[in-house]
Amino acid sequence: MSARERFFSNLGADKWEVPPVEEVRRILAIKGGNDIPQQDLVQLFRERVVGAGGKVYNCAGEGEIPGILATVCREHGSERVVFADDLAGYRQKFQARMQSEERWPGETKLSSRVDRNYYQGRTMGITSARAAFADSGAILALAGANESRMVSLLPLVHVCLVEVHSIHPDLDSASSVVDDSLKGSGASALTFIAGPSKTADIEKVLVEGVHGPKIWVVVLYPMGN
Amino acid sequence: MSFHVPVEPQNLPSLVRERLADQAYRTNVLRATELSLAKRARVVTDYRDWENMREAAHRIKKLVMDHLPAYLREFESRARDAGAEVLYADDAVEARRIVVDICRSHEAHLVVKSKSMVTEEIHLAPKLTAAGIETLETDLGEYIVQLAGEIPSHITAPALHKSRQDIGRLFQQRLGVEYTEDPEQLTAIARRVLREKFLRADVGISGVNFAVADTGAICIVENEGNARLSISLPRVHIAVMGMEKLLPDTASLSLFLKMLARSATGQRMTSYTSLIRGPRRNGEQDGPEKLYIVILDNGRARMLKHPELREVLYCVRCGACLNTCPVYQLIGGHGYGSVYSGPIGAVITPALEGWAEAPYHPFVSSLCGACTDICPVKIDLHHLLLRQRGNAVREKRTPSLERFLVRGWRLIMQSPALYQLAGRIMRFLAPLASDKGGNLVVPRWSVQRAFPSPPRKTFKDLWRGKEGQT
């Protein structure tokens, strides 16, 4: 008997089928829906990002994003800035801006062009969110061909671009986004990010930047006022 | 400051006394648990329907346990479709052998581990180290505990029993750094030491918080990012999971994610919640080349078949029952001498380790029910503790004198005549065996609690006297 067969025979395995999905739905219906009004989504998301230790910047449109990135970069003294590959357009604009405005000693690269050791020192990584969730302040990072997992993990500063229309009330209302991202030709890994890397393992004192980013920034666009 | 804590559940009574006598330890545990409870209380009110969410979570877990073989097969097939290798281990010995063999087959010299209760349960890290493979815990709390040669004292906060001074001295001794007790600086030291290890590691080992049957994905929940590093940088990822970790689908996962972080650390969501489906795919920039998922039984099939105990398999290891338990708050995780502590540990340790190893566990509780009230999946913990006490008696794990006395007590309680006779004997003998406070001196019993002397007049005597007056 193989290890697998023995394992299942210990379980008293028989020909049971997985219960129909309707049964799972019926049980999940007990929990009730979320109480988040559509018009409050963005405001709630902002509050929850801040509550999780993040910082929020608003952009009226995509055109403002390179300027905001420059501000964040200067604020944290980043010397190396890594863009996810699908943000190549922003990288060019950001680089042009940094070169024209002042003598910036740093450099920018796309995530496919750097190795792991590149992230040592004052680095900043920039990614975009596949989706965001108002109730938790989490963003969905999808690493794969267009984004190294390291961009949101190894630098001291992680900046995530979030399109306001991609904000869902909670994961319940967006589980298909997750399924589509994982299944078939999707990515092997996705991560909900809600805050900087943090620990409270020493006397419950909150310390940020334990293994990953110390600073977590969300850039919201387009934010009309 | 540091004391060696071996896994020795059978020594529970002496461990409890040690912990009670250690005022510094108790202060640390109490501070940490009270803080966690306060943080949790602030975020469970986000939802009007928290109680309904608990009920739904309970029923989802029941559904999974009722159909576990089918869900396991579905998960296995979907995970294999994505390129993962799924392996099964009946017990700790087999699981350790599987992991060591995988490491050897990939010629691993350095393994980085993220926090996982199930790998603690099977004592994986010491075994890997013994096999000549350097194995590092990378969660800060686990790293501290590993450096000190201890075991974790809490499910989600392994080093909560240590003060910053303890940790400062530990780092000074073991890492050769200058003494500091600043949590920021201590954390920075750990970051520096461990980052270098991450970049060199051959294999990353993680646990699994949830496994999603219909996508074949595993979910790993954390705050530090050490799990993401462990499962992304090395070329091999081994995930070890108890077979009870399954959920039907992503919609169910959504519910459990809302409840887990809130119950565990009082967060709405932890900093990082990763879903992993298979190893790195063609064209992806990083991720491991191989993903192995080791599914562990280690006594769980036995619990599944046990009509009373199967509910403990619903547990999501949030640690809320530890935080709220008045006994845990006094003795911490090390008072139990077992990997799993608190109310959930008191129930499952005899089932996992056997009654010979853990005869006292179900008795380390006041049966107050705070654990049942706080459990996000509504496990009836205090009744399970009571039932496990019954099982301990049936297994003859309580002192024979105690069992004899209780049998006698039962006989007396069933007969009014015997009861009156016994009362008379007690009242006659009591003055001979009382202390100054008027309490009876009963060997062993009165060490910890008072045994009041019977009053000279019974209730019936008083009642009769009252009747005479009217």
XYZ file of C-alpha atoms in Angstrom:
695
model
C 0.000 0.000 0.000
C 1.398 3.415 -0.892
C 1.699 6.155 1.709
C -1.174 7.940 0.014
C -3.465 4.913 0.049
C -2.671 4.264 3.694
C -3.348 7.898 4.540
C -6.759 7.839 2.887
C -7.673 4.436 4.315
C -6.994 5.827 7.817
C -9.518 8.513 7.010
C -12.112 5.901 6.195
C -12.134 7.316 2.695
C -14.920 6.198 0.437
C -16.523 7.480 -2.726
C -17.797 10.711 -1.187
C -18.114 13.591 -3.572
C -17.356 17.167 -2.656
C -20.659 18.811 -1.592
C -22.276 21.007 -4.255
C -21.148 24.629 -4.275
C -24.713 25.703 -3.431
C -24.291 24.126 -0.021
C -21.212 26.243 0.663
C -23.096 29.336 -0.578
C -26.037 28.557 1.681
C -23.768 28.385 4.736
C -21.867 31.535 3.784
C -25.195 33.386 3.453
C -25.587 33.088 7.253
C -22.810 35.575 7.829
C -24.713 38.471 6.243
C -23.367 40.997 3.762
C -21.010 43.896 4.261
C -22.560 47.203 5.303
C -20.292 49.407 3.221
C -22.129 51.983 1.042
C -20.640 52.293 -2.427
C -19.998 56.042 -2.058
C -17.865 55.474 1.055
C -15.554 52.872 -0.488
C -12.634 55.148 -1.267
C -12.808 57.008 2.044
C -12.978 53.750 4.015
C -10.086 52.292 2.030
C -7.968 55.358 2.821
C -8.772 55.113 6.525
C -7.950 51.433 6.645
C -4.647 51.876 4.793
C -3.624 54.472 7.366
C -4.887 52.224 10.171
C -2.654 49.437 8.865
C 0.377 51.708 9.005
C 0.352 52.919 5.400
C 0.497 56.394 3.927
C -1.911 57.593 1.224
C -1.271 60.068 -1.614
C -4.008 61.275 -3.936
C -3.506 61.921 -7.641
C -6.075 63.762 -9.727
C -4.920 61.825 -12.746
C -2.233 59.493 -14.027
C -0.198 62.476 -15.144
C 0.522 63.430 -11.540
C 1.892 60.039 -10.569
C 5.563 60.650 -11.541
C 5.531 63.834 -9.456
C 4.142 62.010 -6.417
C 6.733 59.269 -6.855
C 9.432 61.917 -6.918
C 8.102 63.369 -3.664
C 8.120 59.974 -1.946
C 11.581 59.229 -3.302
C 13.016 62.486 -1.940
C 11.229 62.113 1.398
C 12.846 58.756 2.075
C 16.149 59.458 0.368
C 15.818 56.499 -1.966
C 18.870 55.931 -4.127
C 17.652 53.004 -6.148
C 14.148 52.808 -7.528
C 12.824 49.582 -9.038
C 9.669 49.585 -11.127
C 7.573 46.527 -11.900
C 7.988 45.788 -15.595
C 4.430 46.805 -16.464
C 5.205 50.305 -15.143
C 7.936 50.984 -17.706
C 6.071 54.119 -18.894
C 6.077 55.652 -15.406
C 9.717 54.752 -15.012
C 10.702 56.811 -18.015
C 8.697 59.827 -16.881
C 9.979 59.526 -13.318
C 13.576 59.299 -14.454
C 13.222 62.295 -16.771
C 11.703 64.288 -13.927
C 14.381 63.378 -11.399
C 17.132 64.246 -13.884
C 15.613 67.575 -14.863
C 14.613 68.819 -11.395
C 17.837 68.290 -9.532
C 20.973 66.269 -9.435
C 19.615 62.985 -8.102
C 22.399 60.487 -7.386
C 20.113 57.488 -7.750
C 19.069 55.253 -10.585
C 15.939 53.470 -11.777
C 15.525 49.972 -13.155
C 12.834 47.562 -14.182
C 12.343 44.547 -11.919
C 13.472 42.066 -14.566
C 16.859 43.809 -14.832
C 18.003 43.474 -11.206
C 19.098 40.670 -8.965
C 18.210 40.235 -5.305
C 21.302 41.941 -3.954
C 20.402 45.109 -5.808
C 17.764 45.881 -3.186
C 20.254 46.492 -0.379
C 20.474 50.018 0.940
C 17.986 52.812 0.393
C 15.693 51.293 -2.167
C 12.154 51.928 -3.260
C 9.948 49.472 -5.173
C 6.935 50.510 -7.213
C 4.105 48.188 -8.211
C 0.470 48.486 -9.232
C -2.470 46.801 -7.527
C -4.651 44.297 -9.341
C -7.445 45.146 -6.897
C -7.941 46.768 -3.501
C -10.271 46.108 -0.574
C -11.940 48.802 1.487
C -12.750 46.821 4.632
C -9.134 45.861 5.281
C -7.128 48.458 3.386
C -5.415 45.636 1.517
C -4.143 45.736 -2.037
C -3.782 42.678 -4.256
C -0.258 42.278 -5.626
C 0.114 39.902 -8.517
C 3.704 38.903 -9.131
C 4.530 37.048 -12.287
C 5.954 37.843 -15.684
C 5.422 41.596 -15.252
C 6.524 41.981 -11.680
C 9.174 40.367 -9.546
C 7.919 39.291 -6.128
C 10.893 41.194 -4.749
C 9.715 44.684 -5.757
C 7.100 44.781 -3.035
C 9.195 42.833 -0.543
C 12.907 43.635 -0.443
C 13.076 47.470 -0.617
C 12.801 49.763 2.394
C 9.928 51.621 0.712
C 7.092 50.014 -1.223
C 4.802 52.239 -3.271
C 1.643 50.760 -4.717
C -0.469 52.470 -7.382
C -4.170 51.878 -6.834
C -6.812 52.821 -9.354
C -9.883 53.912 -7.368
C -12.261 51.904 -9.539
C -10.451 48.722 -8.540
C -11.480 49.132 -4.892
C -13.936 46.453 -3.781
C -15.867 46.526 -0.493
C -14.211 43.293 0.649
C -12.794 40.030 -0.629
C -16.258 38.425 -0.622
C -17.309 40.640 -3.491
C -14.128 39.972 -5.455
C -13.324 36.304 -4.993
C -13.608 35.819 -8.757
C -10.754 38.312 -9.235
C -8.603 36.093 -7.045
C -9.682 32.907 -8.765
C -9.057 34.335 -12.220
C -5.627 35.549 -11.140
C -4.606 32.122 -9.879
C -6.239 29.690 -12.233
C -5.156 28.752 -15.722
C -2.373 30.909 -17.026
C -2.483 33.290 -14.039
C 0.315 33.823 -11.551
C 1.770 31.230 -9.174
C 1.629 33.671 -6.270
C -0.482 36.578 -5.234
C -0.283 38.553 -2.024
C -2.717 40.788 -0.225
C -0.607 43.555 1.235
C -2.019 45.591 4.119
C 0.749 47.513 5.776
C 4.531 47.573 6.024
C 6.479 44.533 7.182
C 5.939 44.564 10.926
C 6.402 42.685 14.155
C 5.399 43.013 17.771
C 7.419 40.042 18.961
C 9.440 42.064 21.464
C 7.177 43.072 24.343
C 4.367 43.763 21.878
C 6.150 46.920 20.766
C 5.319 47.615 17.118
C 8.422 47.709 14.925
C 8.113 48.273 11.185
C 10.514 47.069 8.537
C 11.424 43.768 10.150
C 12.173 41.798 6.960
C 10.440 43.770 4.224
C 9.461 47.407 3.615
C 9.516 49.827 6.528
C 7.412 52.331 4.602
C 4.248 51.406 2.727
C 2.715 54.020 0.454
C -0.520 53.845 -1.517
C -1.014 56.247 -4.419
C -4.694 56.636 -5.312
C -5.738 57.811 -8.774
C -7.728 59.341 -10.315
C -8.988 61.302 -7.333
C -11.238 64.127 -8.475
C -12.339 66.728 -5.966
C 17.050 34.620 32.298
C 16.821 31.858 29.753
C 15.600 28.469 30.790
C 15.606 25.365 28.688
C 12.081 24.254 27.903
C 11.916 20.751 26.578
C 8.665 19.298 25.347
C 7.579 17.286 28.367
C 3.829 17.421 28.809
C 3.947 14.714 31.479
C 5.773 17.136 33.782
C 2.921 19.602 33.709
C 2.360 19.864 37.494
C 5.952 20.889 38.224
C 6.059 23.187 35.165
C 2.930 24.957 36.373
C 4.504 25.546 39.785
C 7.689 26.862 38.158
C 5.754 29.299 35.983
C 3.602 30.484 38.888
C 6.724 31.246 40.892
C 8.294 33.280 38.049
C 6.880 36.754 38.559
C 8.714 38.304 35.590
C 7.396 35.641 33.245
C 3.862 36.156 34.496
C 4.121 39.910 34.036
C 5.238 39.476 30.424
C 2.477 36.984 29.619
C -0.244 39.043 31.239
C 0.808 42.247 29.491
C 0.892 40.549 26.085
C -2.418 38.718 26.413
C -4.292 41.751 27.760
C -3.007 43.879 24.877
C -4.059 41.318 22.281
C -7.530 41.064 23.786
C -7.988 44.823 23.796
C -6.893 45.091 20.157
C -9.207 42.280 19.141
C -12.178 43.878 20.885
C -11.713 47.038 18.813
C -11.970 45.312 15.430
C -14.543 42.543 15.859
C -17.145 45.295 16.086
C -16.447 46.186 12.425
C -19.187 43.735 11.594
C -22.732 43.799 12.809
C -22.823 40.056 12.275
C -19.720 38.762 14.029
C -21.792 36.098 15.794
C -23.311 34.990 12.486
C -19.851 34.929 10.950
C -18.722 32.586 13.727
C -21.700 30.355 13.043
C -20.974 30.319 9.296
C -17.286 29.559 9.908
C -18.231 26.714 12.241
C -20.558 25.187 9.667
C -18.071 25.541 6.813
C -15.505 23.661 8.875
C -18.084 21.018 9.758
C -18.904 20.581 6.088
C -15.213 20.149 5.277
C -14.670 17.609 8.072
C -17.763 15.670 6.990
C -16.304 15.382 3.481
C -12.598 15.586 4.213
C -11.389 12.752 1.919
C -13.261 14.273 -1.018
C -11.929 17.774 -0.341
C -8.406 16.415 0.080
C -8.615 14.657 -3.276
C -9.935 17.788 -4.961
C -7.163 19.896 -3.452
C -4.516 17.331 -4.383
C -5.671 17.162 -7.967
C -5.827 20.968 -8.426
C -2.472 21.498 -6.728
C -0.893 18.841 -8.975
C -2.423 20.488 -12.031
C -0.481 23.593 -11.051
C 2.748 21.618 -10.751
C 2.965 21.047 -6.997
C 3.989 17.696 -5.597
C 1.601 16.476 -2.877
C 2.890 14.020 -0.278
C 1.238 12.351 2.691
C 2.621 11.589 6.140
C 0.859 9.448 8.734
C 2.909 10.710 11.644
C 5.698 13.022 12.739
C 8.442 10.501 11.978
C 7.286 10.057 8.409
C 6.802 13.793 7.865
C 10.323 14.532 9.098
C 11.759 11.805 6.905
C 9.953 13.190 3.843
C 11.235 16.711 4.471
C 14.800 15.582 5.183
C 14.771 13.445 2.015
C 13.551 16.359 -0.108
C 16.262 18.613 1.319
C 18.916 15.975 0.648
C 17.695 15.325 -2.893
C 18.178 19.017 -3.609
C 21.548 19.040 -1.820
C 20.357 21.681 0.599
C 22.808 23.140 3.100
C 20.708 25.995 4.414
C 16.985 25.988 5.157
C 14.952 29.049 6.125
C 11.705 28.423 7.962
C 8.715 30.611 8.522
C 6.478 30.297 11.572
C 4.387 27.164 11.628
C 2.785 25.311 14.522
C 2.658 22.039 12.606
C 6.426 22.016 12.089
C 6.769 22.627 15.834
C 4.397 19.729 16.392
C 6.637 17.354 14.424
C 9.866 18.901 15.840
C 11.150 19.477 12.334
C 13.900 22.059 12.812
C 15.942 20.054 15.363
C 15.701 17.010 13.095
C 16.969 18.926 10.061
C 19.804 20.377 12.110
C 20.691 16.894 13.326
C 20.759 15.771 9.698
C 23.485 18.338 9.087
C 21.270 20.933 7.408
C 21.482 24.399 8.934
C 17.898 25.401 9.685
C 16.875 28.871 10.750
C 13.602 30.125 12.107
C 13.014 33.494 10.483
C 9.950 34.866 12.266
C 11.483 37.245 14.806
C 9.762 35.611 17.781
C 10.659 32.117 16.578
C 14.225 33.209 15.890
C 14.513 34.481 19.474
C 13.058 31.271 20.855
C 15.357 29.162 18.655
C 18.426 31.132 19.764
C 17.408 30.551 23.384
C 16.887 26.806 22.842
C 13.263 27.035 23.919
C 9.911 26.234 22.383
C 7.321 28.910 21.507
C 5.049 29.933 24.365
C 2.195 31.199 22.211
C 0.690 30.285 18.842
C 1.063 33.724 17.273
C 3.579 35.414 19.584
C 6.229 32.784 20.306
C 8.454 34.952 22.503
C 5.837 36.890 24.437
C 7.251 35.541 27.698
C 10.542 37.367 27.179
C 11.334 40.916 28.174
C 13.385 43.225 25.952
C 16.252 42.871 28.418
C 16.124 39.061 28.061
C 16.305 39.430 24.292
C 19.064 42.031 24.430
C 21.243 39.738 26.538
C 20.406 36.759 24.310
C 21.492 38.595 21.148
C 24.618 39.805 22.909
C 25.564 36.252 23.909
C 24.544 34.362 20.808
C 25.192 36.865 18.024
C 28.114 38.709 19.523
C 26.512 42.122 19.101
C 26.624 45.011 21.509
C 23.911 44.956 24.161
C 20.803 46.917 23.364
C 17.274 46.611 24.670
C 15.705 48.850 22.058
C 13.144 46.790 20.095
C 13.914 48.809 16.914
C 17.614 48.047 17.135
C 17.090 44.417 18.121
C 14.795 43.972 15.143
C 17.330 45.620 12.845
C 19.990 43.178 14.037
C 17.738 40.241 13.252
C 16.909 41.755 9.845
C 20.593 42.025 8.971
C 21.487 38.504 10.106
C 18.490 36.863 8.496
C 18.458 38.796 5.211
C 21.856 37.362 4.419
C 20.546 33.859 5.167
C 17.479 34.363 2.990
C 19.641 35.277 0.028
C 21.731 32.123 0.420
C 19.068 29.565 1.430
C 18.449 26.487 -0.712
C 15.081 25.482 0.705
C 12.246 27.442 2.308
C 9.833 25.684 4.659
C 6.475 27.117 5.598
C 3.279 26.015 7.245
C -0.137 26.530 5.714
C -2.953 28.601 7.229
C -5.582 27.504 4.738
C -5.649 25.219 1.725
C -8.288 25.999 -0.883
C -9.729 22.836 -2.417
C -11.173 24.175 -5.638
C -8.075 26.114 -6.713
C -5.346 23.965 -5.153
C -3.846 27.087 -3.581
C -2.299 27.334 -0.142
C -2.696 30.467 1.938
C 0.015 31.799 4.243
C -0.760 34.634 6.653
C 1.968 36.754 8.256
C 3.119 40.249 9.203
C 6.879 40.249 8.884
C 7.407 39.188 5.273
C 9.680 36.350 6.347
C 7.246 33.791 4.948
C 7.141 35.580 1.584
C 10.938 35.589 1.548
C 11.110 31.924 2.587
C 8.762 30.821 -0.170
C 10.091 33.106 -2.896
C 13.883 33.241 -2.683
C 15.020 29.601 -2.285
C 14.737 27.292 -5.282
C 12.601 24.797 -3.337
C 9.520 25.451 -1.194
C 8.203 22.791 1.188
C 4.821 23.533 2.769
C 3.793 21.333 5.681
C 0.098 21.298 6.566
C -2.245 19.473 8.889
C -4.945 17.799 6.843
C -7.649 19.842 8.593
C -6.547 23.107 6.948
C -8.836 22.744 3.929
C -11.562 25.152 2.886
C -13.936 24.608 -0.044
C -13.220 27.748 -2.078
C -12.043 31.364 -2.181
C -15.402 32.684 -0.954
C -15.012 30.620 2.228
C -11.400 31.751 2.531
C -12.606 35.350 2.497
C -14.709 34.727 5.605
C -11.876 32.990 7.440
C -9.365 35.701 6.564
C -11.663 38.324 8.075
C -11.846 36.350 11.288
C -8.299 35.012 11.640
C -6.351 38.273 11.787
C -8.958 39.990 13.953
C -8.991 37.099 16.436
C -5.244 36.553 16.453
C -3.651 39.991 16.580
C -6.555 42.432 16.444
C -5.659 43.402 12.879
C -8.205 43.699 10.080
C -5.775 41.932 7.836
C -2.173 41.024 8.419
C 0.470 42.813 6.368
C 0.908 39.872 4.029
C -1.580 37.187 3.051
C -0.145 35.082 0.247
C -1.868 32.577 -1.987
C 0.469 30.128 -3.674
C -0.622 27.881 -6.499
C 2.182 25.710 -7.760
C 5.850 26.590 -8.317
C 7.181 29.335 -10.583
C 5.601 29.271 -14.021
C 7.189 29.804 -17.405
C 8.023 33.444 -17.884
C 7.698 34.395 -14.205
C 10.537 36.406 -12.747
C 10.929 34.523 -9.499
C 9.507 31.897 -7.190
C 10.721 28.373 -6.373
C 11.322 25.787 -9.086
C 9.729 23.080 -6.971
C 6.803 23.153 -4.548
C 6.174 20.220 -2.238
C 3.064 20.081 -0.065
C 3.326 17.601 2.811
C -0.072 16.751 4.305
C 0.101 15.462 7.853
C -2.200 13.156 9.803
C -0.351 12.640 13.122
C -3.454 11.701 15.106
C -5.922 13.845 13.181
C -7.703 10.921 11.492
C -8.260 9.508 14.978
C -9.772 12.793 16.125
C -11.889 12.990 12.984
C -13.479 9.645 13.779
C -14.034 10.591 17.424
C -17.589 11.984 17.630
C -16.704 14.367 20.458
C -13.209 15.456 19.510
C -13.599 16.069 15.778
C -14.646 19.654 16.477
C -11.110 20.544 17.520
C -10.112 20.048 13.890
C -12.019 23.262 13.108
C -9.294 25.214 14.916
C -7.554 27.914 12.849
C -4.740 28.465 15.413
C -5.515 32.117 16.072
C -4.521 31.922 19.728
C -7.513 33.923 20.997
C -8.441 31.176 23.477
C -4.936 31.388 24.931
C -5.167 35.157 25.379
C -8.518 35.023 27.138
C -7.830 31.983 29.332
C -7.321 32.898 33.022
C -5.103 29.853 33.432
C -2.942 30.615 30.394
C -2.608 34.202 31.610
C -1.036 32.855 34.813
C 1.201 30.077 33.530
C 1.889 31.019 29.883
C 2.590 28.468 27.187
C 5.489 26.840 28.984
C 3.355 25.815 31.932
C 1.792 23.193 29.700
C 5.049 21.595 28.568
C 3.548 20.927 25.162
C 3.706 22.516 21.718
C 0.044 23.497 21.836
C -0.942 25.335 24.986
C -3.982 27.130 26.331
C -7.479 25.663 26.127
C -6.999 24.217 22.629
C -3.697 22.669 23.687
C -5.266 21.256 26.840
C -7.827 19.450 24.681
C -5.681 18.211 21.803
C -2.376 17.370 23.476
C -3.631 14.075 24.976
C -5.111 13.212 21.569
C -1.881 14.049 19.717
C 0.683 12.755 22.203
C -1.327 10.048 23.985
C -2.619 9.899 27.544
C 0.629 8.500 28.909
C 2.389 11.688 27.767
C -0.288 14.217 28.697
C -2.472 12.917 31.523
C -2.983 16.290 33.229
C -3.769 18.615 30.335
C -7.593 18.700 30.510
C -7.382 19.661 34.180
C -5.433 22.869 33.576
C -8.585 24.908 33.164
C -11.216 26.601 35.267
C -13.950 25.538 32.801
C -15.134 29.142 32.797
C -15.996 29.023 29.096
C -14.185 32.212 28.025
C -12.411 30.142 25.359
C -15.683 28.961 23.845
C -17.025 32.509 23.789
C -14.033 33.933 21.940
C -13.348 31.091 19.477
C -13.938 32.402 15.921
C -15.054 28.959 14.760
C -17.184 28.320 17.843
C -15.409 25.240 19.120
C -17.132 24.167 22.331
C -13.797 24.170 24.119
C -14.841 24.107 27.764
C -17.198 21.200 27.227
C -14.474 19.396 25.310
C -12.158 19.987 28.274
C -14.772 18.445 30.528
C -15.171 15.451 28.226
C -11.420 14.997 28.066
C -11.399 14.901 31.880
C -13.903 12.068 31.639
C -11.671 10.350 29.118
C -8.677 10.784 31.430
C -10.618 9.027 34.211
C -11.686 6.231 31.876
C -8.068 5.875 30.795
C -7.184 5.599 34.523
C -4.863 8.618 34.252
C -6.047 10.233 37.482
C -4.638 9.083 40.875
C -6.197 5.804 42.002
C -6.997 7.221 45.454
C -8.922 10.040 43.796
C -10.876 7.617 41.635
C -11.627 5.513 44.746
C -12.853 8.536 46.687
C -15.032 9.748 43.844
C -16.588 6.294 43.526
C -17.330 6.371 47.240
C -18.736 9.878 46.921
C -21.048 8.708 44.143
C -22.316 5.841 46.306
C -23.006 8.180 49.222
C -24.780 10.740 47.058
C -27.152 8.081 45.787
C -28.454 7.060 49.218
C -29.981 9.513 51.749
C -29.257 7.106 54.604
C -25.603 6.755 53.657
C -25.375 10.506 53.161
C -26.648 11.196 56.663
C -24.370 8.581 58.145
C -21.345 9.946 56.314
C -22.282 13.464 57.460
C -22.399 12.363 61.042
C -19.013 10.681 60.796
C -17.562 13.795 59.153
C -18.911 16.117 61.845
C -17.541 13.814 64.538
C -14.083 13.534 62.992
C -13.721 17.059 61.631
C -12.352 18.776 64.776
C -9.542 16.203 64.890
C -8.279 17.119 61.409
C -8.834 20.888 61.211
C -6.288 23.650 61.019
C -6.458 26.930 62.928
C -8.714 28.486 60.317
C -11.274 25.742 60.811
C -10.565 24.101 57.466
C -9.980 20.406 57.110
C -6.486 19.272 56.325
C -6.777 16.876 53.394
C -3.531 15.617 51.912
C -2.806 17.140 48.458
C -6.242 18.779 48.182
C -5.700 21.443 50.832
C -2.309 22.420 49.438
C -4.115 24.422 46.773
C -7.627 25.035 48.052
C -9.625 25.128 51.281
C -11.717 22.206 52.436
C -14.193 23.822 54.841
C -15.120 21.879 57.966
C -18.708 20.713 58.044
C -20.822 22.960 60.327
C -21.949 21.412 63.595
C -25.609 21.569 62.599
C -26.878 20.400 59.245
C -29.399 22.325 57.229
C -32.019 19.790 58.238
C -31.243 20.330 61.928
C -31.632 24.064 61.469
C -34.872 23.628 59.579
C -36.334 21.426 62.253
C -35.346 23.978 64.901
C -37.035 26.714 62.892
C -40.237 24.702 62.703
C -40.172 24.295 66.460
C -40.023 28.091 66.858
C -43.110 28.842 64.809
